Short mmCIF file of C-alpha atoms (C1' of nucleotides) in Angstrom, two decimals:
data_model
loop_
_atom_site.label_atom_id
_atom_site.label_comp_id
_atom_site.label_asym_id
_atom_site.label_seq_id
_atom_site.Cartn_x
_atom_site.Cartn_y
_atom_site.Cartn_z
CA MET A 1 262.07 236.84 -25.48
CA THR A 2 263.02 233.98 -23.22
CA GLU A 3 265.84 234.09 -20.34
CA SER A 4 268.21 231.77 -22.34
CA THR A 5 271.51 234.39 -22.88
CA GLU A 6 274.25 234.48 -20.10
CA LEU A 7 273.81 237.90 -18.27
CA LEU A 8 276.39 240.85 -19.14
CA TYR A 9 276.95 242.22 -15.56
CA PRO A 10 279.82 241.17 -14.19
CA GLN A 11 277.49 239.36 -10.83
CA LYS A 12 280.49 239.51 -8.27
CA TRP A 13 279.79 243.74 -8.28
CA LEU A 14 276.52 243.12 -7.34
CA SER A 15 277.24 240.72 -3.82
CA LYS A 16 275.23 243.69 -2.04
CA ALA A 17 273.41 245.74 -4.58
CA SER A 18 269.15 245.14 -4.82
CA THR A 19 267.35 244.08 -7.50
CA GLY A 20 266.77 247.78 -9.00
CA ASP A 21 270.67 247.53 -8.93
CA ARG A 22 270.91 245.06 -10.46
CA VAL A 23 268.20 245.75 -13.34
CA THR A 24 270.03 248.87 -14.39
CA CYS A 25 273.08 247.60 -14.75
CA GLU A 26 272.51 244.22 -16.86
CA LEU A 27 269.46 246.93 -18.68
CA ARG A 28 272.43 249.11 -19.26
CA MET A 29 275.10 246.73 -20.42
CA GLN A 30 272.75 244.93 -23.24
CA ILE A 31 271.90 248.55 -24.68
CA ILE A 32 275.33 249.69 -24.47
CA SER A 33 276.73 246.18 -26.34
CA GLY A 34 273.79 246.32 -28.54
CA ARG A 35 272.07 243.22 -27.97
CA ILE A 36 268.78 245.25 -27.08
CA GLU A 37 269.05 247.46 -30.48
CA SER A 38 268.28 250.97 -30.97
CA GLY A 39 265.17 251.64 -31.47
CA THR A 40 263.48 249.32 -29.30
CA ILE A 41 260.74 250.32 -27.36
CA LEU A 42 260.71 248.51 -24.03
CA SER A 43 257.75 248.48 -21.64
CA GLU A 44 257.75 247.60 -18.13
CA ASN A 45 255.42 244.63 -17.85
CA LYS A 46 257.58 243.20 -20.39
CA LEU A 47 261.07 243.56 -19.17
CA ALA A 48 259.20 242.50 -15.45
CA ALA A 49 258.19 239.35 -17.07
CA ASP A 50 261.98 239.40 -18.82
CA PHE A 51 263.71 239.63 -15.64
CA GLU A 52 261.44 237.80 -13.67
CA VAL A 53 260.98 241.12 -10.66
CA SER A 54 258.16 243.19 -10.24
CA ARG A 55 257.88 246.45 -11.82
CA SER A 56 258.82 248.70 -9.48
CA PRO A 57 263.15 247.48 -9.17
CA ILE A 58 262.32 247.89 -13.26
CA ARG A 59 261.04 251.22 -13.31
CA GLU A 60 263.56 252.49 -10.76
CA ALA A 61 265.73 251.08 -13.61
CA LEU A 62 264.32 252.67 -16.33
CA LYS A 63 264.46 256.66 -14.76
CA VAL A 64 268.11 255.85 -14.12
CA LEU A 65 269.04 255.08 -17.78
CA ALA A 66 267.11 257.58 -18.98
CA SER A 67 269.02 260.17 -16.42
CA GLU A 68 271.81 258.24 -18.06
CA ASN A 69 271.02 259.14 -22.17
CA LEU A 70 270.35 255.28 -22.53
CA ILE A 71 267.25 255.78 -23.04
CA ARG A 72 264.18 258.12 -23.44
CA LEU A 73 260.87 257.78 -21.25
CA GLU A 74 257.76 258.58 -23.55
CA ARG A 75 254.70 257.78 -22.96
CA MET A 76 253.72 254.79 -24.48
CA GLY A 77 257.84 252.33 -23.91
CA ALA A 78 260.81 253.68 -23.61
CA VAL A 79 262.71 254.19 -26.61
CA VAL A 80 266.48 252.60 -26.85
CA ILE A 81 268.72 255.45 -27.67
CA GLY A 82 271.85 253.59 -27.34
CA LEU A 83 275.36 254.23 -28.23
CA LYS A 84 276.42 255.23 -31.59
CA GLU A 85 279.66 257.17 -32.54
CA LYS A 86 277.74 260.65 -31.65
CA GLU A 87 277.49 259.30 -28.32
CA ILE A 88 280.22 258.01 -27.55
CA GLU A 89 281.99 261.01 -28.89
CA GLU A 90 280.22 263.51 -26.69
CA ILE A 91 281.06 261.60 -23.70
CA TYR A 92 284.90 261.66 -24.52
CA ASP A 93 283.70 265.90 -25.02
CA VAL A 94 282.58 264.97 -21.14
CA ARG A 95 285.13 263.71 -19.97
CA LEU A 96 287.73 266.02 -21.44
CA LEU A 97 285.56 268.49 -19.55
CA ILE A 98 285.92 266.71 -16.09
CA GLU A 99 288.98 266.27 -16.22
CA THR A 100 290.40 269.49 -17.27
CA PHE A 101 288.56 270.99 -14.99
CA VAL A 102 290.20 268.91 -12.00
CA PHE A 103 293.40 269.09 -13.34
CA GLU A 104 293.28 272.74 -13.08
CA ARG A 105 292.59 272.40 -9.28
CA LEU A 106 295.05 269.51 -8.79
CA VAL A 107 297.64 272.14 -9.66
CA LYS A 108 296.48 274.11 -7.13
CA ILE A 109 296.88 271.32 -3.89
CA ASP A 110 299.67 268.90 -2.91
CA THR A 111 298.78 265.86 -4.63
CA LYS A 112 301.48 263.28 -3.67
CA GLY A 113 298.33 261.38 -1.56
CA VAL A 114 296.44 261.25 -4.82
CA VAL A 115 299.77 259.81 -6.71
CA ARG A 116 300.77 257.25 -4.22
CA GLU A 117 297.20 255.61 -4.74
CA LEU A 118 296.98 256.30 -8.61
CA SER A 119 300.29 254.05 -8.28
CA LYS A 120 298.82 251.51 -6.21
CA ILE A 121 295.88 251.58 -9.16
CA LEU A 122 298.30 251.00 -11.72
CA GLU A 123 299.75 248.56 -10.21
CA MET A 124 296.73 246.35 -9.50
CA MET A 125 296.00 247.12 -13.46
CA LYS A 126 299.14 245.62 -14.33
CA VAL A 127 298.39 242.36 -12.08
CA ALA A 128 294.49 241.79 -14.05
CA ILE A 129 296.67 241.64 -16.90
CA LYS A 130 298.75 238.98 -16.02
CA TYR A 131 296.40 237.24 -14.48
CA GLN A 132 294.34 238.00 -18.16
CA ASP A 133 291.29 238.91 -16.00
CA PRO A 134 289.11 241.99 -18.15
CA ASP A 135 286.78 242.58 -15.45
CA GLU A 136 288.88 243.08 -12.64
CA PHE A 137 291.43 245.54 -15.40
CA SER A 138 288.40 247.44 -15.73
CA TYR A 139 287.26 248.05 -12.83
CA GLN A 140 290.42 249.50 -11.67
CA ASP A 141 290.37 251.99 -14.64
CA VAL A 142 287.47 253.63 -13.58
CA LEU A 143 288.70 253.58 -10.38
CA PHE A 144 291.61 255.77 -11.83
CA HIS A 145 289.83 258.49 -13.18
CA GLU A 146 287.73 258.27 -9.87
CA THR A 147 290.44 259.03 -7.52
CA ILE A 148 291.50 261.80 -9.21
CA ILE A 149 287.80 263.49 -9.56
CA ARG A 150 287.13 263.10 -6.48
CA THR A 151 290.51 264.25 -5.27
CA ILE A 152 290.00 268.21 -5.88
CA ASN A 153 286.28 267.58 -3.51
CA HIS A 154 283.61 268.69 -5.81
CA SER A 155 280.21 267.65 -4.88
CA TYR A 156 278.71 269.02 -8.17
CA ILE A 157 281.68 267.49 -10.18
CA MET A 158 281.50 264.03 -8.88
CA MET A 159 277.61 264.80 -9.81
CA ILE A 160 278.11 264.84 -13.51
CA TRP A 161 280.67 261.96 -13.09
CA ASN A 162 278.57 260.24 -11.39
CA ASN A 163 276.12 260.31 -14.19
CA VAL A 164 278.95 259.00 -17.42
CA LYS A 165 280.23 256.59 -14.91
CA PRO A 166 278.74 254.06 -15.30
CA VAL A 167 278.20 253.94 -19.11
CA MET A 168 281.77 254.75 -19.31
CA GLU A 169 282.14 251.45 -17.14
CA ALA A 170 280.21 249.69 -19.01
CA LEU A 171 282.33 250.88 -22.38
CA ILE A 172 285.19 250.35 -21.08
CA LEU A 173 284.22 246.90 -19.64
CA LEU A 174 282.81 245.24 -23.63
CA SER A 175 286.15 247.36 -24.86
CA MET A 176 288.37 245.01 -22.58
CA ARG A 177 286.63 242.04 -22.67
CA ASN A 178 287.14 241.95 -26.49
CA ARG A 179 290.85 243.07 -26.59
CA PHE A 180 291.74 240.55 -24.29
CA GLU A 181 290.38 238.12 -26.76
CA GLU A 182 292.44 239.74 -29.73
CA LYS A 183 294.43 242.32 -29.06
CA TYR A 184 295.95 241.87 -25.44
CA ASP A 185 299.58 243.97 -26.67
CA ASP A 186 297.24 246.95 -26.11
CA PHE A 187 297.54 246.31 -23.11
CA ALA A 188 301.07 247.74 -22.71
CA ARG A 189 300.59 251.17 -24.10
CA ILE A 190 297.01 251.82 -21.39
CA VAL A 191 299.35 251.36 -18.70
CA LYS A 192 301.55 253.44 -20.02
CA ASN A 193 299.38 256.05 -20.94
CA HIS A 194 298.09 255.79 -17.18
CA GLN A 195 302.05 256.67 -15.96
CA LEU A 196 302.02 259.02 -18.11
CA TYR A 197 299.19 260.48 -16.66
CA ILE A 198 299.60 260.14 -13.56
CA GLU A 199 303.57 261.88 -14.42
CA ALA A 200 301.73 264.59 -15.13
CA ILE A 201 299.75 265.39 -12.23
CA ASP A 202 302.74 264.61 -10.33
CA THR A 203 305.06 267.54 -12.09
CA LYS A 204 301.79 269.57 -12.56
CA ASN A 205 302.54 269.35 -16.81
CA ARG A 206 299.13 270.89 -18.32
CA ASP A 207 300.83 269.82 -21.66
CA LEU A 208 301.56 265.90 -20.45
CA MET A 209 298.11 265.90 -19.23
CA ILE A 210 296.23 266.39 -22.35
CA GLN A 211 298.59 264.30 -23.98
CA SER A 212 297.74 261.84 -21.89
CA LEU A 213 294.01 261.93 -21.98
CA HIS A 214 293.89 262.79 -25.73
CA GLN A 215 295.97 259.11 -26.25
CA ASN A 216 293.60 257.20 -23.25
CA PHE A 217 290.72 257.52 -24.89
CA ASP A 218 291.84 257.08 -28.50
CA ASP A 219 292.45 253.81 -26.72
CA VAL A 220 289.10 252.94 -25.57
CA GLN A 221 287.38 254.42 -28.99
CA GLY A 222 289.47 253.49 -31.47
CA LYS A 223 288.32 249.49 -30.60
CA VAL A 224 284.82 250.26 -30.17
CA GLU A 225 283.78 249.60 -33.59
CA ASP A 226 285.07 246.90 -33.32
CA LEU A 227 283.22 245.62 -30.89
CA TRP A 228 279.67 246.95 -32.26
CA LEU A 229 280.37 244.88 -35.46
CA SER A 230 280.95 242.03 -33.60
CA GLN A 231 278.56 241.93 -31.05
CA GLN A 232 275.86 243.35 -33.71
CA MET A 233 276.63 240.05 -35.61
CA LEU A 234 276.25 238.00 -32.81
CA SER A 235 273.14 239.57 -31.40
CA LYS A 236 271.06 239.13 -35.34
CA GLY A 237 272.91 237.92 -38.57
CA VAL A 238 274.67 240.04 -40.53
CA ASP A 239 274.11 243.58 -42.24
CA PRO A 240 276.62 245.61 -40.62
CA GLU A 241 275.37 248.88 -41.91
CA LYS A 242 272.98 251.88 -40.50
CA MET B 1 254.06 268.72 11.08
CA THR B 2 251.05 269.75 9.75
CA GLU B 3 250.35 271.12 5.96
CA SER B 4 250.03 274.09 7.14
CA THR B 5 252.51 276.31 5.13
CA GLU B 6 251.75 277.69 1.37
CA LEU B 7 253.54 275.72 -1.37
CA LEU B 8 256.46 277.53 -2.87
CA TYR B 9 257.09 275.89 -6.25
CA PRO B 10 254.56 277.93 -8.49
CA GLN B 11 251.41 275.56 -8.86
CA LYS B 12 251.10 276.66 -12.67
CA TRP B 13 254.02 275.23 -13.49
CA LEU B 14 253.22 271.77 -12.60
CA SER B 15 249.69 271.83 -14.34
CA LYS B 16 249.66 268.22 -16.50
CA ALA B 17 252.86 266.92 -13.59
CA SER B 18 252.25 263.65 -11.97
CA THR B 19 252.02 263.33 -8.43
CA GLY B 20 256.17 262.51 -7.90
CA ASP B 21 256.77 265.84 -10.16
CA ARG B 22 254.78 267.93 -8.07
CA VAL B 23 256.95 266.42 -4.44
CA THR B 24 260.29 266.34 -6.13
CA CYS B 25 259.72 270.22 -6.91
CA GLU B 26 257.94 271.19 -3.76
CA LEU B 27 260.75 269.64 -2.12
CA ARG B 28 263.30 271.06 -4.27
CA MET B 29 261.75 274.02 -3.05
CA GLN B 30 261.10 273.79 0.92
CA ILE B 31 265.44 272.01 1.23
CA ILE B 32 266.14 275.18 -1.11
CA SER B 33 264.90 277.73 0.28
CA GLY B 34 265.98 276.30 3.89
CA ARG B 35 262.43 275.77 5.17
CA ILE B 36 263.54 272.39 5.37
CA GLU B 37 267.65 272.88 7.07
CA SER B 38 270.53 270.44 5.95
CA GLY B 39 270.83 267.80 8.35
CA THR B 40 267.41 266.50 8.93
CA ILE B 41 266.21 263.31 8.35
CA LEU B 42 263.39 262.74 5.65
CA SER B 43 261.85 258.90 5.86
CA GLU B 44 259.49 258.18 3.18
CA ASN B 45 256.42 257.48 5.33
CA LYS B 46 256.74 260.63 6.91
CA LEU B 47 257.31 262.49 3.86
CA ALA B 48 254.02 260.67 2.27
CA ALA B 49 252.20 261.43 5.58
CA ASP B 50 252.82 265.01 5.17
CA PHE B 51 252.28 265.20 1.51
CA GLU B 52 249.05 263.44 1.35
CA VAL B 53 250.35 260.70 -1.23
CA SER B 54 251.75 257.07 -1.14
CA ARG B 55 255.49 256.17 -0.87
CA SER B 56 255.79 255.76 -4.21
CA PRO B 57 255.90 259.19 -5.49
CA ILE B 58 258.19 260.34 -2.86
CA ARG B 59 260.71 257.32 -3.30
CA GLU B 60 260.94 258.74 -6.80
CA ALA B 61 260.91 262.32 -5.71
CA LEU B 62 264.31 261.45 -3.10
CA LYS B 63 266.04 259.76 -6.26
CA VAL B 64 265.62 262.25 -8.05
CA LEU B 65 267.07 265.23 -5.52
CA ALA B 66 269.77 261.91 -4.26
CA SER B 67 271.19 262.71 -7.79
CA GLU B 68 270.76 266.31 -7.77
CA ASN B 69 273.24 266.58 -4.61
CA LEU B 70 269.99 268.16 -2.86
CA ILE B 71 270.13 264.92 -0.31
CA ARG B 72 272.09 262.04 0.36
CA LEU B 73 270.36 258.64 0.96
CA GLU B 74 271.06 256.21 3.84
CA ARG B 75 270.30 253.11 5.09
CA MET B 76 268.02 254.72 7.64
CA GLY B 77 266.33 257.61 6.18
CA ALA B 78 267.58 260.38 3.66
CA VAL B 79 269.93 263.50 5.19
CA VAL B 80 269.03 266.60 3.60
CA ILE B 81 272.72 268.31 2.11
CA GLY B 82 270.44 271.61 1.03
CA LEU B 83 272.75 274.20 -0.62
CA LYS B 84 275.48 275.93 1.21
CA GLU B 85 277.99 278.18 -0.02
CA LYS B 86 280.34 276.00 -1.49
CA GLU B 87 277.28 273.86 -3.18
CA ILE B 88 276.56 277.37 -4.95
CA GLU B 89 279.51 277.81 -6.38
CA GLU B 90 280.09 274.50 -7.15
CA ILE B 91 276.87 274.83 -9.58
CA TYR B 92 278.28 278.07 -11.13
CA ASP B 93 281.88 275.94 -11.91
CA VAL B 94 279.64 273.81 -13.56
CA ARG B 95 277.61 276.43 -15.16
CA LEU B 96 280.85 278.30 -16.56
CA LEU B 97 282.11 274.64 -17.55
CA ILE B 98 279.34 273.93 -19.82
CA GLU B 99 278.42 277.00 -20.99
CA THR B 100 282.07 278.35 -22.13
CA PHE B 101 282.22 274.78 -24.13
CA VAL B 102 278.82 275.59 -25.47
CA PHE B 103 279.72 278.90 -27.22
CA GLU B 104 282.84 277.58 -28.05
CA ARG B 105 280.60 274.98 -30.33
CA LEU B 106 278.35 278.11 -31.12
CA VAL B 107 281.38 280.66 -32.74
CA LYS B 108 281.78 277.57 -34.92
CA ILE B 109 277.78 277.87 -36.27
CA ASP B 110 275.40 279.91 -37.89
CA THR B 111 273.65 281.60 -34.80
CA LYS B 112 271.46 283.93 -36.29
CA GLY B 113 268.35 281.32 -35.25
CA VAL B 114 268.87 281.13 -31.41
CA VAL B 115 270.31 285.42 -31.87
CA ARG B 116 266.42 285.66 -32.32
CA GLU B 117 265.35 283.48 -29.34
CA LEU B 118 266.90 284.39 -27.55
CA SER B 119 265.70 288.57 -27.90
CA LYS B 120 262.31 286.35 -27.90
CA ILE B 121 262.75 285.72 -24.36
CA LEU B 122 264.65 288.85 -23.62
CA GLU B 123 261.44 290.69 -24.65
CA MET B 124 259.51 288.57 -22.26
CA MET B 125 262.02 288.81 -19.94
CA LYS B 126 260.88 292.14 -19.70
CA VAL B 127 257.16 292.00 -19.64
CA ALA B 128 257.44 289.73 -17.04
CA ILE B 129 259.40 292.92 -14.95
CA LYS B 130 257.04 295.53 -16.06
CA TYR B 131 254.25 293.56 -15.01
CA GLN B 132 255.95 292.28 -11.21
CA ASP B 133 255.61 288.86 -12.05
CA PRO B 134 259.07 287.07 -10.39
CA ASP B 135 258.34 283.39 -11.29
CA GLU B 136 257.42 284.49 -15.08
CA PHE B 137 260.77 286.34 -14.91
CA SER B 138 262.56 283.18 -13.62
CA TYR B 139 261.12 280.74 -16.29
CA GLN B 140 262.39 283.34 -19.29
CA ASP B 141 265.95 283.30 -17.97
CA VAL B 142 266.79 279.61 -17.58
CA LEU B 143 264.77 279.07 -21.04
CA PHE B 144 267.60 282.01 -21.83
CA HIS B 145 269.86 279.99 -21.04
CA GLU B 146 268.56 276.74 -21.45
CA THR B 147 267.87 278.31 -25.42
CA ILE B 148 271.95 279.15 -25.69
CA ILE B 149 272.43 275.20 -25.04
CA ARG B 150 270.40 273.33 -26.48
CA THR B 151 271.64 274.76 -29.95
CA ILE B 152 274.17 272.99 -29.91
CA ASN B 153 272.94 270.40 -30.02
CA HIS B 154 274.45 268.07 -27.67
CA SER B 155 273.21 265.39 -25.59
CA TYR B 156 275.61 264.74 -22.99
CA ILE B 157 276.07 268.41 -22.19
CA MET B 158 272.11 268.48 -22.21
CA MET B 159 272.37 265.56 -19.84
CA ILE B 160 274.44 267.89 -17.23
CA TRP B 161 272.55 270.87 -18.04
CA ASN B 162 268.96 268.84 -16.97
CA ASN B 163 270.63 268.01 -13.32
CA VAL B 164 271.67 271.02 -12.39
CA LYS B 165 269.16 272.80 -14.41
CA PRO B 166 265.98 272.14 -11.14
CA VAL B 167 268.55 273.18 -8.72
CA MET B 168 269.09 276.81 -10.52
CA GLU B 169 265.55 277.33 -11.33
CA ALA B 170 264.79 276.72 -8.23
CA LEU B 171 267.54 279.24 -7.15
CA ILE B 172 266.33 281.64 -9.16
CA LEU B 173 262.89 281.60 -8.48
CA LEU B 174 263.85 282.45 -4.91
CA SER B 175 266.53 284.96 -5.58
CA MET B 176 264.11 286.83 -8.16
CA ARG B 177 260.70 286.77 -5.59
CA ASN B 178 263.26 288.47 -2.94
CA ARG B 179 264.36 290.73 -4.95
CA PHE B 180 261.12 292.12 -6.76
CA GLU B 181 260.05 292.94 -3.30
CA GLU B 182 263.29 295.01 -2.56
CA LYS B 183 265.64 295.74 -4.95
CA TYR B 184 263.41 296.68 -8.23
CA ASP B 185 265.91 298.49 -10.01
CA ASP B 186 268.54 295.40 -9.91
CA PHE B 187 266.95 293.57 -13.01
CA ALA B 188 267.74 296.79 -15.37
CA ARG B 189 271.15 295.57 -14.74
CA ILE B 190 270.27 292.03 -15.67
CA VAL B 191 268.73 292.85 -18.66
CA LYS B 192 271.48 294.73 -19.95
CA ASN B 193 273.94 291.49 -18.85
CA HIS B 194 271.06 288.97 -21.33
CA GLN B 195 271.83 291.30 -23.76
CA LEU B 196 275.27 291.57 -23.59
CA TYR B 197 275.43 287.93 -23.70
CA ILE B 198 273.16 288.09 -26.83
CA GLU B 199 275.62 290.43 -28.38
CA ALA B 200 278.75 288.45 -27.83
CA ILE B 201 277.28 284.84 -28.95
CA ASP B 202 275.95 287.76 -32.12
CA THR B 203 279.21 288.97 -32.97
CA LYS B 204 281.01 285.85 -31.98
CA ASN B 205 283.17 287.91 -28.89
CA ARG B 206 284.71 284.51 -26.33
CA ASP B 207 285.77 287.64 -23.77
CA LEU B 208 282.33 289.51 -23.97
CA MET B 209 280.80 286.17 -23.21
CA ILE B 210 282.90 285.41 -20.42
CA GLN B 211 282.14 288.64 -18.56
CA SER B 212 278.90 288.51 -19.35
CA LEU B 213 278.16 285.10 -17.84
CA HIS B 214 280.51 286.33 -14.74
CA GLN B 215 277.91 289.52 -13.97
CA ASN B 216 275.53 287.08 -14.88
CA PHE B 217 276.46 285.13 -11.87
CA ASP B 218 277.39 287.32 -9.44
CA ASP B 219 273.69 288.66 -9.96
CA VAL B 220 272.42 285.77 -8.76
CA GLN B 221 275.05 284.80 -5.81
CA GLY B 222 275.45 288.32 -4.39
CA LYS B 223 271.65 288.12 -3.20
CA VAL B 224 271.74 284.29 -2.19
CA GLU B 225 272.89 284.66 1.21
CA ASP B 226 270.47 287.51 1.72
CA LEU B 227 268.28 284.94 0.77
CA TRP B 228 269.49 281.66 2.95
CA LEU B 229 268.94 284.99 6.04
CA SER B 230 265.30 286.07 5.32
CA GLN B 231 264.37 282.35 5.50
CA GLN B 232 266.26 281.38 8.00
CA MET B 233 264.73 283.75 10.65
CA LEU B 234 261.53 283.20 8.92
CA SER B 235 261.56 279.38 9.26
CA LYS B 236 263.17 279.09 13.58
CA GLY B 237 263.56 282.75 14.19
CA VAL B 238 266.67 284.20 14.69
CA ASP B 239 270.65 282.97 15.04
CA PRO B 240 272.24 283.37 11.61
CA GLU B 241 275.56 282.06 12.57
CA LYS B 242 276.86 278.30 11.60
"C1'" DA C 1 272.77 251.18 39.68
"C1'" DC C 2 274.37 249.00 35.45
"C1'" DT C 3 274.12 245.89 31.90
"C1'" DA C 4 272.63 242.22 28.59
"C1'" DG C 5 268.32 240.72 26.27
"C1'" DG C 6 264.29 240.86 23.86
"C1'" DA C 7 259.77 243.00 22.34
"C1'" DT C 8 258.22 247.12 19.60
"C1'" DA C 9 258.51 250.49 16.70
"C1'" DC C 10 260.53 252.15 13.12
"C1'" DT C 11 262.93 251.75 8.06
"C1'" DT C 12 263.64 250.61 2.86
"C1'" DG C 13 263.26 247.35 -1.61
"C1'" DT C 14 259.79 244.33 -3.66
"C1'" DA C 15 255.49 242.79 -5.05
"C1'" DT C 16 250.87 243.33 -6.56
"C1'" DA C 17 246.21 245.60 -7.32
"C1'" DC C 18 244.31 249.14 -8.86
"C1'" DA C 19 242.95 253.31 -11.68
"C1'" DA C 20 243.33 256.41 -16.07
"C1'" DG C 21 244.67 257.59 -20.32
"C1'" DT C 22 245.97 255.54 -25.07
"C1'" DA C 23 246.78 252.93 -29.07
"C1'" DT C 24 244.85 248.94 -31.69
"C1'" DT C 25 241.96 246.40 -33.96
"C1'" DA C 26 237.66 244.84 -35.11
"C1'" DT C 27 233.38 245.46 -36.67
"C1'" DA C 28 229.50 248.03 -38.84
"C1'" DA C 29 227.51 251.45 -41.54
"C1'" DA C 30 227.90 254.34 -45.92
"C1'" DT D 1 236.30 249.61 -49.97
"C1'" DT D 2 236.33 252.29 -47.28
"C1'" DT D 3 235.51 255.41 -42.91
"C1'" DA D 4 233.26 255.87 -38.01
"C1'" DT D 5 232.87 253.88 -33.81
"C1'" DA D 6 233.21 250.63 -30.16
"C1'" DA D 7 235.55 247.02 -27.68
"C1'" DT D 8 239.65 245.36 -25.95
"C1'" DA D 9 244.21 245.08 -24.77
"C1'" DC D 10 247.91 247.43 -23.92
"C1'" DT D 11 250.18 251.32 -21.17
"C1'" DT D 12 252.15 253.92 -17.30
"C1'" DG D 13 251.24 256.25 -12.29
"C1'" DT D 14 249.64 255.64 -7.92
"C1'" DA D 15 248.35 252.95 -3.98
"C1'" DT D 16 249.20 249.53 -0.66
"C1'" DA D 17 250.42 244.69 1.18
"C1'" DC D 18 254.32 242.42 2.57
"C1'" DA D 19 258.69 241.30 3.31
"C1'" DA D 20 264.24 241.54 5.86
"C1'" DG D 21 266.66 244.29 8.01
"C1'" DT D 22 268.20 247.59 12.30
"C1'" DA D 23 267.68 251.34 15.86
"C1'" DT D 24 265.33 252.06 19.54
"C1'" DC D 25 263.16 251.29 24.58
"C1'" DC D 26 262.07 248.62 27.90
"C1'" DT D 27 262.97 245.18 31.19
"C1'" DA D 28 264.56 242.04 33.54
"C1'" DG D 29 268.40 240.05 36.12
"C1'" DT D 30 272.71 240.62 38.61
#
DNA sequence: ACTAGGATACTTGTATACAAGTATTATAAA
DNA sequence: TTTATAATACTTGTATACAAGTATCCTAGT
């Protein structure tokens, strides 16, 4: 497989990243986007040849992706698992689990600071929409949720977040790029949901928070299937089943 | 630092493990036990010299320990974080989070199989007590909870478990070794709590489950401080404050 | 005495070499 | 034709070499 295909991960996010990190991010995107199909067996040597790097950063990347449940390390080669509907739902479960836990802590502390911070991020998201920059929008979206989580200062919840964050980031990135081209008016709703989330935190309204959290998920999940289909058609022609 | 100190991690659990895994497990135990104090700066070269292996398995170990929040990888060296009270409580949070989630799924499915399996494990735990084998007991204890979690077939919950499991394992291991020497009759209560847990799953009694989960935590947590003190005195003499 | 600058001894990240083990394939014998 | 065996081409795991960057310490100059 020659390297004639373009890179999926935003290069400007990798300005100071190591080769290992670059490989990790790019491989992750290729797996989640479906460019590398699930079931594929990856070999360290082959990947090293494809990426034109040594096995060291490749090994590093595979370890990370395995910890994210995107691949499964076996005796001979790494088997690509990828993200199917089941996995997407599971990630949703985890995110719901994390953020509801976080919310329970948030209602006990002063949230003025974080509300202000979230408002700023939301403004940034609006600007990203205005200038039609899906990558910037995705970055701010992920940052939005990370900011909320970081507030409660819980290192082991943060650990969980750090494990799901890259996958979520990739998922949102792909979804947003797709929608900037087709369903541009979706973004008004997304912004509104985030506004609702901020309000929930500000007023410490538990029900409102759950509601906006679910809606926010629907925003991503609803269009994921479209994404797959387009990606799959792009990569292997037709056959949209199985 | 010459290697005149004995190994903390059960060697028989490492029969087919790679050098990297051995280093990971041993380093984890040394950090959690306090033999390596928090704040210590670890260097790859020094560790490689101490363990008499190359830097490759050391690097692997440090990456894993960093993902478990036991160390923090920085520019020059890895800073040991370790487990203080705060971290222990956080791990407890995560475990409560996971297992309550799991329970909500369990009540919706047939639990005959898992109840039987758990009963078997509990029998094994009793045997381990009878023959005063703290390592075997700890193994079965961890297996008990893993079995519960595995039942719901949720790869991303499993991912979280896989991240906290090694830390919990080490914690339980150290705690149990300590208690086999001093508070032998604690085990009757532990067994009883596990019996309660099984019953909760069998009868799908949510309250009972929460109750036994909390008690089970108290079993571990209650004695953790003793453990620290003994370990700290063992490693650096006196001074039990700060 | 004190500061500036450079040599030195670290650090990590990547590439490469080697060892040991496993799947595959081809060949030879029944 | 089928089966057993041996050679080969993989695989991963570990060790080592090298490059680039950073902290430290020592020296020289003021």
